Structure formats: C-alpha cells, structure tokens
Amino acid sequence: MNILEKIKNKNAAIKVNILKDHLPSSGKVLDFGCGMGRIAKAIIDTFGCKVVGIDISDGMLLLAQQYVNNPEKFEVGYYYDTQDIDLVLTILVLQ
C-alpha cells in the first residue's frame, strides 16, 4: 500500500457536505491552497464537478495531482482566471 492509499481524511467529506446547496454538478470550484487535494477529491467524488487547485508549493501540487488522480475533473496551477468559477474555497490555508 503506497502513501496515497494510506491518507484518509474523514473530515473532508463533512466539509464538502456543507456545499451541497450551493454547488451544481456542472459547477467549477477554485480550491485556493489545495494542498494535497483532499477537499478537491471529495468535491469531485461527491458532486462530479470540476476543481482547479491552486497552491504555492510545487510538491503539494504534484501530490494533489497524484491523490485526486482525475485529469478530466482536476487541474492545478499557480493562478487561474476566476471568470468561470462558481465557488472559491480556502480551507486551512492559514494555520
């Protein structure tokens, strides 16, 4: 079992459940400070919408791509034009 299979965050599903009334399945979410992609993965798995992950760390962006493992629904970067974004999240960015 690799490190990505060992990582589980039950809280991600709880946090994502709050969004159910605010996010259509055709929506697009900007996850600012996505880290390893736990919230992004939970959003994709729950709602089927697209997520853009932004993070300052190259290592976290690489880990997020591997963890989420869904290039059709998840993209990463340093900046994103927010014109087609339906929801912006910043969860645990300032710790």
C-alpha positions as semicolon CSV with decimal commas, in nm:
position;residue;x (nm);y (nm);z (nm)
1;M;0,000;0,000;0,000
2;N;0,152;0,335;-0,103
3;I;0,137;0,663;0,088
4;L;-0,157;0,796;-0,113
5;E;-0,367;0,493;-0,027
6;K;-0,287;0,540;0,342
7;I;-0,400;0,902;0,350
8;K;-0,761;0,934;0,458
9;N;-0,944;1,238;0,589
10;K;-1,294;1,175;0,712
11;N;-1,333;1,547;0,779
12;A;-1,309;1,627;0,407
13;A;-1,645;1,460;0,341
14;I;-1,803;1,655;0,628
15;K;-1,668;1,987;0,498
16;V;-1,784;1,912;0,145
17;N;-2,135;1,819;0,261
18;I;-2,186;2,184;0,359
19;L;-2,162;2,280;-0,009
20;K;-2,449;2,061;-0,129
21;D;-2,697;2,351;-0,156
22;H;-2,451;2,586;-0,325
23;L;-2,281;2,388;-0,598
24;P;-2,430;2,242;-0,916
25;S;-2,276;1,928;-1,068
26;S;-2,181;2,134;-1,371
27;G;-2,008;2,389;-1,149
28;K;-1,640;2,472;-1,118
29;V;-1,460;2,521;-0,787
30;L;-1,134;2,703;-0,721
31;D;-0,959;2,539;-0,426
32;F;-0,713;2,807;-0,315
33;G;-0,441;2,645;-0,107
34;C;-0,541;2,296;-0,220
35;G;-0,250;2,121;-0,051
36;M;-0,259;1,752;-0,133
37;G;-0,611;1,772;-0,278
38;R;-0,827;1,609;-0,010
39;I;-1,109;1,861;-0,040
40;A;-1,082;1,868;-0,421
41;K;-1,112;1,490;-0,438
42;A;-1,411;1,490;-0,203
43;I;-1,584;1,759;-0,413
44;I;-1,524;1,567;-0,735
45;D;-1,638;1,238;-0,581
46;T;-1,948;1,394;-0,423
47;F;-2,068;1,639;-0,689
48;G;-1,886;1,540;-1,008
49;C;-1,795;1,900;-1,082
50;K;-1,456;2,034;-1,194
51;V;-1,198;2,165;-0,948
52;V;-0,896;2,388;-1,001
53;G;-0,633;2,350;-0,730
54;I;-0,401;2,643;-0,656
55;D;-0,108;2,613;-0,418
56;I;0,223;2,788;-0,360
57;S;0,407;2,458;-0,320
58;D;0,514;2,260;-0,627
59;G;0,535;1,950;-0,410
60;M;0,176;1,986;-0,292
61;L;0,052;2,040;-0,647
62;L;0,227;1,724;-0,761
63;L;0,089;1,530;-0,466
64;A;-0,261;1,668;-0,534
65;Q;-0,248;1,551;-0,896
66;Q;-0,149;1,202;-0,781
67;Y;-0,400;1,189;-0,495
68;V;-0,700;1,320;-0,689
69;N;-0,597;1,122;-0,999
70;N;-0,870;1,264;-1,223
71;P;-0,723;1,485;-1,500
72;E;-1,066;1,535;-1,660
73;K;-1,207;1,695;-1,345
74;F;-0,897;1,833;-1,167
75;E;-0,630;2,075;-1,282
76;V;-0,360;2,251;-1,081
77;G;-0,167;2,574;-1,111
78;Y;-0,045;2,893;-0,951
79;Y;-0,307;3,129;-1,094
80;Y;-0,646;3,092;-1,254
81;D;-0,882;3,340;-1,418
82;T;-1,190;3,326;-1,196
83;Q;-1,448;3,430;-1,456
84;D;-1,587;3,080;-1,495
85;I;-1,560;2,981;-1,127
86;D;-1,880;2,915;-0,930
87;L;-1,723;2,878;-0,586
88;V;-1,389;2,964;-0,426
89;L;-1,267;2,773;-0,120
90;T;-0,982;2,850;0,117
91;I;-0,981;2,582;0,384
92;L;-0,694;2,559;0,634
93;V;-0,479;2,797;0,428
94;L;-0,372;2,999;0,734
95;Q;-0,274;2,756;1,005
